[in-house]
Amino acid sequence: MNMITTFSDKAIIEAIGAGGQERQKAIAFIYRDKALKNQIVAFVKNHNGNHEDGVDVFHEGIIAFDKNIRKGNYKGEGKLKGYLYSTCRFIWLNKLKRNKKIVYTEEEAQLDQVLHENPESISLAEEQKDLLRKLLGQLDTKCGKILELWKLSYSMDEIAQQVGLKDGSIARRQKYNCYQKLLQIVDKAPNLKNILK
Amino acid sequence: MEANNNHIDLIEKYLNNDLTGEEQQTFDQKVHTDSEFAQEFERRQAAHTAIDFLIAESLKSELEALEEEEEQGGKVISLQKRKRNRMVLLSLAASLLLLIGYFSLINTTGDLGSTGPQLAAANYETPDYNIRRGNPTVDFEDLLTKGINALKQQNYQTAITTLDSVAQSNEYYVIAQFYLAHAYYQAEQYTEAEVAFDLVSASNDIRYQEDADWYGLLACLAKEGNCTEKIDQLANDNGHSYQQQVISIRDGLQN
């Protein structure tokens, strides 16, 4: 039943950049890379973490990786696997530093270097995420989904199909209205812009 | 405050990485020299970052659902078909807590299957065959039409084979699964029907989710399964289109 699509590094970047269904397939392909996942879990376990932490970091790495490629922050230097591994390593070391668990001088030095090199990978703190969730909760679920799909380059017809609207022109109008609602939320929450900078 | 349309277009193109080299120069210049433009840029940049946050949250849920499924020994099919899994799991957990209270009150073993097949038979209706869709491809339409026609003619094995082949090869998998589930149901293969309906329930296709929740419950009842989790989940879902029917079924099972 399961059709496995294989991707080269170039194809992954193109698929994620293109968005839509191709992005989904490319991310699923990365997720299925057991060797990479095991490598990341092993790194975390060797640095004060457990298996669950390692899996979380792998997921966060994929999320950061997806975002960085979509934003054009990945310049195509080196292998994608290496890039994803570095991103995950950075995420974990950064977490340790935030939680004051890191005690290794060597790792501190590595982290400072990675922090300097990877500002895009820094994720929001939990309290910032909670505030964002609360504010974005003012958007209804369908609006949020429409905006997500739009940002991921789905066509208006595809958006209509995904969220159960009659056609692409209605999806276009809804997207406009939802975006206006989101801008109003941004306008009404002065500290939101600072969080999202 | 709303900037003029040209400014908005330029900002949106920048935020979507769509600027040409010349436009990039114009953008860079404006953002440093035009305070109104810079303010509008900041506002829209915040909105885009908020959408990125929503995307990240969705992806996180999908990856966690995949992980949970792998840990339970299930196979990975695709990201899209798992979008609701986390919500479903959370709902099931909540239902479990409710069930503990519920069963302590009515003092039963929790086996609600004794009149399930009768209730399922009384409630099951053949689906409408109007495909809720956007813009399907011709190949897809041919296969789906063939499968649905076979289902209408009660030629269940042809319907199952045809619709299952759509499921293997087509991006409109959820629609095919929905009718495949009905084909299984009408062929009295209730276990397979329930699996297929559950898969549609776990998809992100809101056109079919609620129907699939409902029919999945009927398939569970028809096979005389223990459907308490499904019943409680739907009976407690205030926005669900089938909530009242599910409450009636729950009442019927208790009497």
Coordinates of N, CA, C and O in Angstrom, one line a residue, chain A residues 66-163:
Chain A
D66 N 12.7 22.6 7.9 CA 11.6 22.9 6.9 C 11.5 24.4 6.8 O 11.5 25.0 5.7
K67 N 11.5 25.1 8.0 CA 11.4 26.6 8.0 C 12.5 27.2 7.3 O 12.4 28.2 6.5
N68 N 13.7 26.8 7.6 CA 14.9 27.4 7.1 C 15.0 27.2 5.5 O 15.4 28.2 4.8
I69 N 14.6 26.1 5.1 CA 14.6 25.9 3.6 C 13.5 26.8 3.0 O 13.8 27.5 2.0
R70 N 12.3 26.8 3.6 CA 11.3 27.6 3.0 C 11.6 29.1 2.9 O 11.3 29.8 2.0
K71 N 12.4 29.5 3.9 CA 12.8 30.9 4.0 C 14.1 31.2 3.2 O 14.5 32.4 3.2
G72 N 14.6 30.2 2.6 CA 15.8 30.4 1.8 C 17.1 30.6 2.6 O 18.1 31.1 2.1
N73 N 17.0 30.2 3.9 CA 18.2 30.3 4.7 C 19.2 29.2 4.6 O 20.4 29.4 5.0
Y74 N 18.8 28.1 3.9 CA 19.8 27.1 3.7 C 20.5 27.4 2.3 O 19.8 27.5 1.3
K75 N 21.8 27.5 2.3 CA 22.5 27.9 1.1 C 23.0 26.8 0.2 O 23.7 27.0 -0.8
G76 N 22.7 25.6 0.6 CA 23.0 24.4 -0.2 C 24.5 24.0 0.0 O 25.0 23.3 -0.9
E77 N 25.1 24.4 1.1 CA 26.5 24.0 1.3 C 26.5 22.7 2.1 O 25.9 22.7 3.2
G78 N 27.2 21.7 1.6 CA 27.3 20.5 2.4 C 26.0 19.6 2.2 O 25.1 20.0 1.5
K79 N 26.1 18.4 2.8 CA 25.0 17.5 2.6 C 23.8 17.9 3.5 O 24.0 18.4 4.7
L80 N 22.6 17.7 3.1 CA 21.4 18.0 3.8 C 21.4 17.3 5.2 O 21.0 17.8 6.2
K81 N 21.8 16.0 5.2 CA 21.8 15.2 6.4 C 22.7 15.9 7.4 O 22.4 15.9 8.6
G82 N 23.9 16.3 7.0 CA 24.8 17.0 7.9 C 24.2 18.3 8.4 O 24.4 18.6 9.6
Y83 N 23.5 19.0 7.6 CA 22.9 20.2 8.0 C 21.8 20.0 9.0 O 21.7 20.7 10.1
L84 N 21.0 18.9 8.8 CA 19.9 18.6 9.7 C 20.5 18.1 11.1 O 20.1 18.5 12.1
Y85 N 21.6 17.3 11.0 CA 22.3 16.9 12.2 C 22.8 18.1 13.0 O 22.6 18.1 14.2
S86 N 23.4 19.0 12.3 CA 24.0 20.2 13.0 C 22.9 21.0 13.6 O 23.0 21.5 14.8
T87 N 21.8 21.1 12.9 CA 20.6 21.9 13.5 C 20.1 21.2 14.8 O 19.9 21.9 15.8
C88 N 20.0 19.9 14.7 CA 19.5 19.1 15.9 C 20.5 19.3 17.1 O 20.1 19.5 18.2
R89 N 21.8 19.2 16.7 CA 22.8 19.3 17.7 C 22.7 20.6 18.4 O 22.8 20.8 19.6
F90 N 22.6 21.6 17.6 CA 22.4 23.0 18.1 C 21.2 23.1 19.0 O 21.3 23.7 20.1
I91 N 20.1 22.6 18.5 CA 18.9 22.7 19.3 C 19.1 22.1 20.7 O 18.7 22.7 21.7
W92 N 19.7 20.9 20.7 CA 19.9 20.3 22.0 C 20.8 21.0 22.9 O 20.6 21.3 24.1
L93 N 22.0 21.4 22.4 CA 22.9 22.2 23.2 C 22.3 23.5 23.7 O 22.6 23.9 24.8
N94 N 21.5 24.1 22.8 CA 20.9 25.4 23.3 C 19.9 25.1 24.4 O 19.8 25.9 25.4
K95 N 19.2 24.0 24.3 CA 18.2 23.6 25.4 C 19.0 23.4 26.7 O 18.6 23.8 27.8
L96 N 20.1 22.7 26.6 CA 20.9 22.4 27.8 C 21.4 23.7 28.4 O 21.4 23.9 29.6
K97 N 21.8 24.6 27.6 CA 22.3 25.9 28.1 C 21.1 26.7 28.8 O 21.3 27.2 29.8
R98 N 20.0 26.7 28.1 CA 18.8 27.4 28.7 C 18.5 26.8 30.1 O 18.1 27.5 31.0
N99 N 18.5 25.5 30.1 CA 18.2 24.8 31.4 C 19.3 24.7 32.4 O 19.2 24.0 33.4
K100 N 20.4 25.3 32.0 CA 21.6 25.3 32.9 C 22.1 23.9 33.2 O 22.7 23.6 34.2
K101 N 21.9 23.0 32.3 CA 22.3 21.6 32.5 C 23.7 21.4 32.0 O 24.3 20.4 32.3
I102 N 24.1 22.3 31.1 CA 25.4 22.0 30.4 C 26.6 22.3 31.3 O 26.6 23.4 32.0
V103 N 27.5 21.4 31.4 CA 28.6 21.7 32.3 C 30.0 21.5 31.6 O 31.0 21.8 32.1
Y104 N 29.9 21.1 30.3 CA 31.1 20.8 29.6 C 31.7 22.0 28.9 O 31.0 22.6 28.1
T105 N 32.9 22.3 29.3 CA 33.5 23.5 28.8 C 33.6 23.4 27.2 O 33.3 24.4 26.5
E106 N 33.9 22.2 26.8 CA 34.1 22.1 25.3 C 32.8 22.3 24.6 O 32.7 23.0 23.6
E107 N 31.7 21.8 25.2 CA 30.4 22.0 24.6 C 29.9 23.4 24.6 O 29.3 23.9 23.7
E108 N 30.3 24.1 25.7 CA 30.0 25.5 25.8 C 30.6 26.3 24.6 O 29.9 27.1 24.0
A109 N 31.8 26.0 24.4 CA 32.5 26.6 23.3 C 31.8 26.3 21.9 O 31.6 27.2 21.1
Q110 N 31.5 25.0 21.8 CA 30.8 24.6 20.5 C 29.5 25.4 20.4 O 29.1 25.9 19.3
L111 N 28.7 25.5 21.5 CA 27.4 26.1 21.5 C 27.5 27.5 21.1 O 26.8 28.0 20.3
D112 N 28.5 28.3 21.7 CA 28.6 29.7 21.4 C 28.9 29.9 19.9 O 28.3 30.8 19.3
Q113 N 29.7 28.9 19.4 CA 30.0 29.0 17.9 C 28.7 28.8 17.1 O 28.4 29.5 16.2
V114 N 28.0 27.7 17.5 CA 26.8 27.4 16.7 C 25.7 28.5 16.9 O 25.0 28.8 15.9
L115 N 25.6 29.0 18.1 CA 24.6 30.1 18.3 C 24.9 31.2 17.4 O 24.0 31.8 16.8
H116 N 26.1 31.5 17.2 CA 26.5 32.6 16.4 C 26.2 32.3 14.9 O 25.8 33.2 14.2
E117 N 26.4 31.1 14.5 CA 26.2 30.7 13.1 C 24.8 30.4 12.7 O 24.4 30.5 11.6
N118 N 23.9 30.1 13.7 CA 22.6 29.6 13.4 C 21.5 30.4 14.1 O 20.6 29.8 14.7
P119 N 21.5 31.7 14.0 CA 20.4 32.5 14.7 C 19.0 32.1 14.2 O 18.1 32.2 15.0
E120 N 18.8 31.6 13.0 CA 17.5 31.3 12.5 C 16.9 30.1 13.2 O 15.7 29.8 13.3
S121 N 17.8 29.2 13.8 CA 17.4 28.0 14.4 C 16.9 28.2 15.8 O 16.3 27.3 16.4
I122 N 17.1 29.4 16.4 CA 16.7 29.6 17.8 C 15.2 29.6 17.8 O 14.5 30.3 17.1
S123 N 14.6 28.7 18.7 CA 13.2 28.6 18.7 C 12.7 29.5 19.8 O 13.4 29.9 20.7
L124 N 11.4 29.7 19.8 CA 10.8 30.6 20.8 C 10.7 29.9 22.1 O 10.6 28.6 22.2
A125 N 10.8 30.6 23.2 CA 10.7 30.1 24.5 C 9.3 29.6 24.8 O 8.4 30.1 24.1
E126 N 9.1 28.7 25.7 CA 7.8 28.1 25.9 C 6.7 29.2 26.3 O 5.6 29.2 25.9
E127 N 7.2 30.2 27.1 CA 6.2 31.2 27.5 C 5.8 32.1 26.3 O 4.6 32.5 26.2
Q128 N 6.7 32.2 25.4 CA 6.4 33.0 24.2 C 5.4 32.2 23.3 O 4.5 32.7 22.7
K129 N 5.6 30.9 23.3 CA 4.7 30.0 22.5 C 3.3 30.0 23.1 O 2.4 30.1 22.4
D130 N 3.3 30.0 24.4 CA 2.0 30.0 25.1 C 1.2 31.3 24.8 O 0.0 31.3 24.5
L131 N 1.9 32.4 24.8 CA 1.3 33.7 24.5 C 0.8 33.7 23.0 O -0.3 34.1 22.7
L132 N 1.6 33.2 22.1 CA 1.2 33.1 20.7 C 0.0 32.2 20.5 O -0.9 32.6 19.8
R133 N 0.0 31.1 21.2 CA -1.1 30.2 21.1 C -2.4 30.9 21.5 O -3.5 30.7 20.9
K134 N -2.3 31.6 22.6 CA -3.5 32.3 23.1 C -4.0 33.4 22.1 O -5.1 33.4 21.8
L135 N -3.0 34.1 21.6 CA -3.4 35.2 20.7 C -4.0 34.6 19.4 O -5.0 35.0 18.8
L136 N -3.3 33.6 18.9 CA -3.7 33.0 17.6 C -5.0 32.1 17.8 O -5.7 31.8 16.8
G137 N -5.3 31.8 19.0 CA -6.6 31.2 19.3 C -7.8 32.0 18.9 O -8.9 31.5 18.8
Q138 N -7.5 33.3 18.7 CA -8.6 34.2 18.3 C -9.0 33.9 16.9 O -10.1 34.3 16.4
L139 N -8.1 33.3 16.1 CA -8.5 32.9 14.7 C -9.2 31.6 14.8 O -8.8 30.7 15.6
D140 N -10.3 31.4 14.0 CA -10.9 30.0 14.1 C -10.0 29.0 13.4 O -9.1 29.4 12.6
T141 N -10.2 27.8 13.6 CA -9.4 26.7 13.1 C -9.3 26.7 11.6 O -8.2 26.6 11.0
K142 N -10.4 27.0 11.0 CA -10.4 27.0 9.5 C -9.5 28.1 9.0 O -8.8 27.9 8.0
C143 N -9.6 29.3 9.6 CA -8.8 30.4 9.2 C -7.3 30.1 9.3 O -6.6 30.4 8.4
G144 N -7.0 29.5 10.4 CA -5.6 29.2 10.7 C -5.1 28.2 9.6 O -4.0 28.4 9.0
K145 N -5.9 27.2 9.3 CA -5.5 26.2 8.3 C -5.4 26.9 6.9 O -4.5 26.6 6.1
I146 N -6.3 27.8 6.5 CA -6.3 28.4 5.2 C -4.9 29.2 5.1 O -4.2 29.2 4.1
L147 N -4.6 29.9 6.2 CA -3.4 30.7 6.2 C -2.1 29.8 6.1 O -1.2 30.1 5.4
E148 N -2.2 28.8 6.8 CA -1.0 27.8 6.7 C -0.8 27.3 5.3 O 0.3 27.3 4.8
L149 N -1.9 26.9 4.7 CA -1.8 26.3 3.4 C -1.4 27.3 2.4 O -0.6 27.0 1.5
W150 N -1.9 28.5 2.5 CA -1.5 29.6 1.6 C 0.0 29.9 1.8 O 0.7 29.9 0.8
K151 N 0.5 29.9 3.0 CA 1.9 30.2 3.2 C 2.8 29.0 2.7 O 3.9 29.2 2.3
L152 N 2.2 27.8 2.6 CA 2.9 26.7 2.1 C 2.7 26.5 0.6 O 2.9 25.4 0.1
S153 N 2.2 27.5 0.0 CA 2.1 27.6 -1.5 C 1.1 26.6 -2.1 O 1.2 26.3 -3.3
Y154 N 0.1 26.2 -1.3 CA -1.0 25.5 -2.0 C -1.8 26.4 -2.9 O -1.9 27.6 -2.6
S155 N -2.3 25.9 -4.0 CA -3.1 26.7 -4.9 C -4.5 27.0 -4.2 O -4.8 26.3 -3.2
M156 N -5.2 28.0 -4.6 CA -6.5 28.3 -4.0 C -7.5 27.1 -4.2 O -8.3 26.9 -3.3
D157 N -7.4 26.5 -5.3 CA -8.2 25.3 -5.6 C -7.9 24.2 -4.5 O -8.8 23.5 -4.0
E158 N -6.6 24.0 -4.3 CA -6.2 23.0 -3.3 C -6.7 23.4 -1.9 O -7.1 22.5 -1.2
I159 N -6.5 24.7 -1.6 CA -7.0 25.1 -0.3 C -8.5 24.9 -0.1 O -8.9 24.4 0.9
A160 N -9.2 25.2 -1.2 CA -10.7 25.0 -1.1 C -11.0 23.5 -0.9 O -11.8 23.2 0.0
Q161 N -10.3 22.7 -1.5 CA -10.5 21.2 -1.4 C -10.2 20.8 0.0 O -10.9 20.0 0.7
Q162 N -9.0 21.3 0.5 CA -8.6 20.8 1.9 C -9.5 21.2 3.0 O -9.7 20.5 4.0
V163 N -10.1 22.4 2.9 CA -10.9 22.9 4.0 C -12.4 22.9 3.7 O -13.2 23.3 4.5

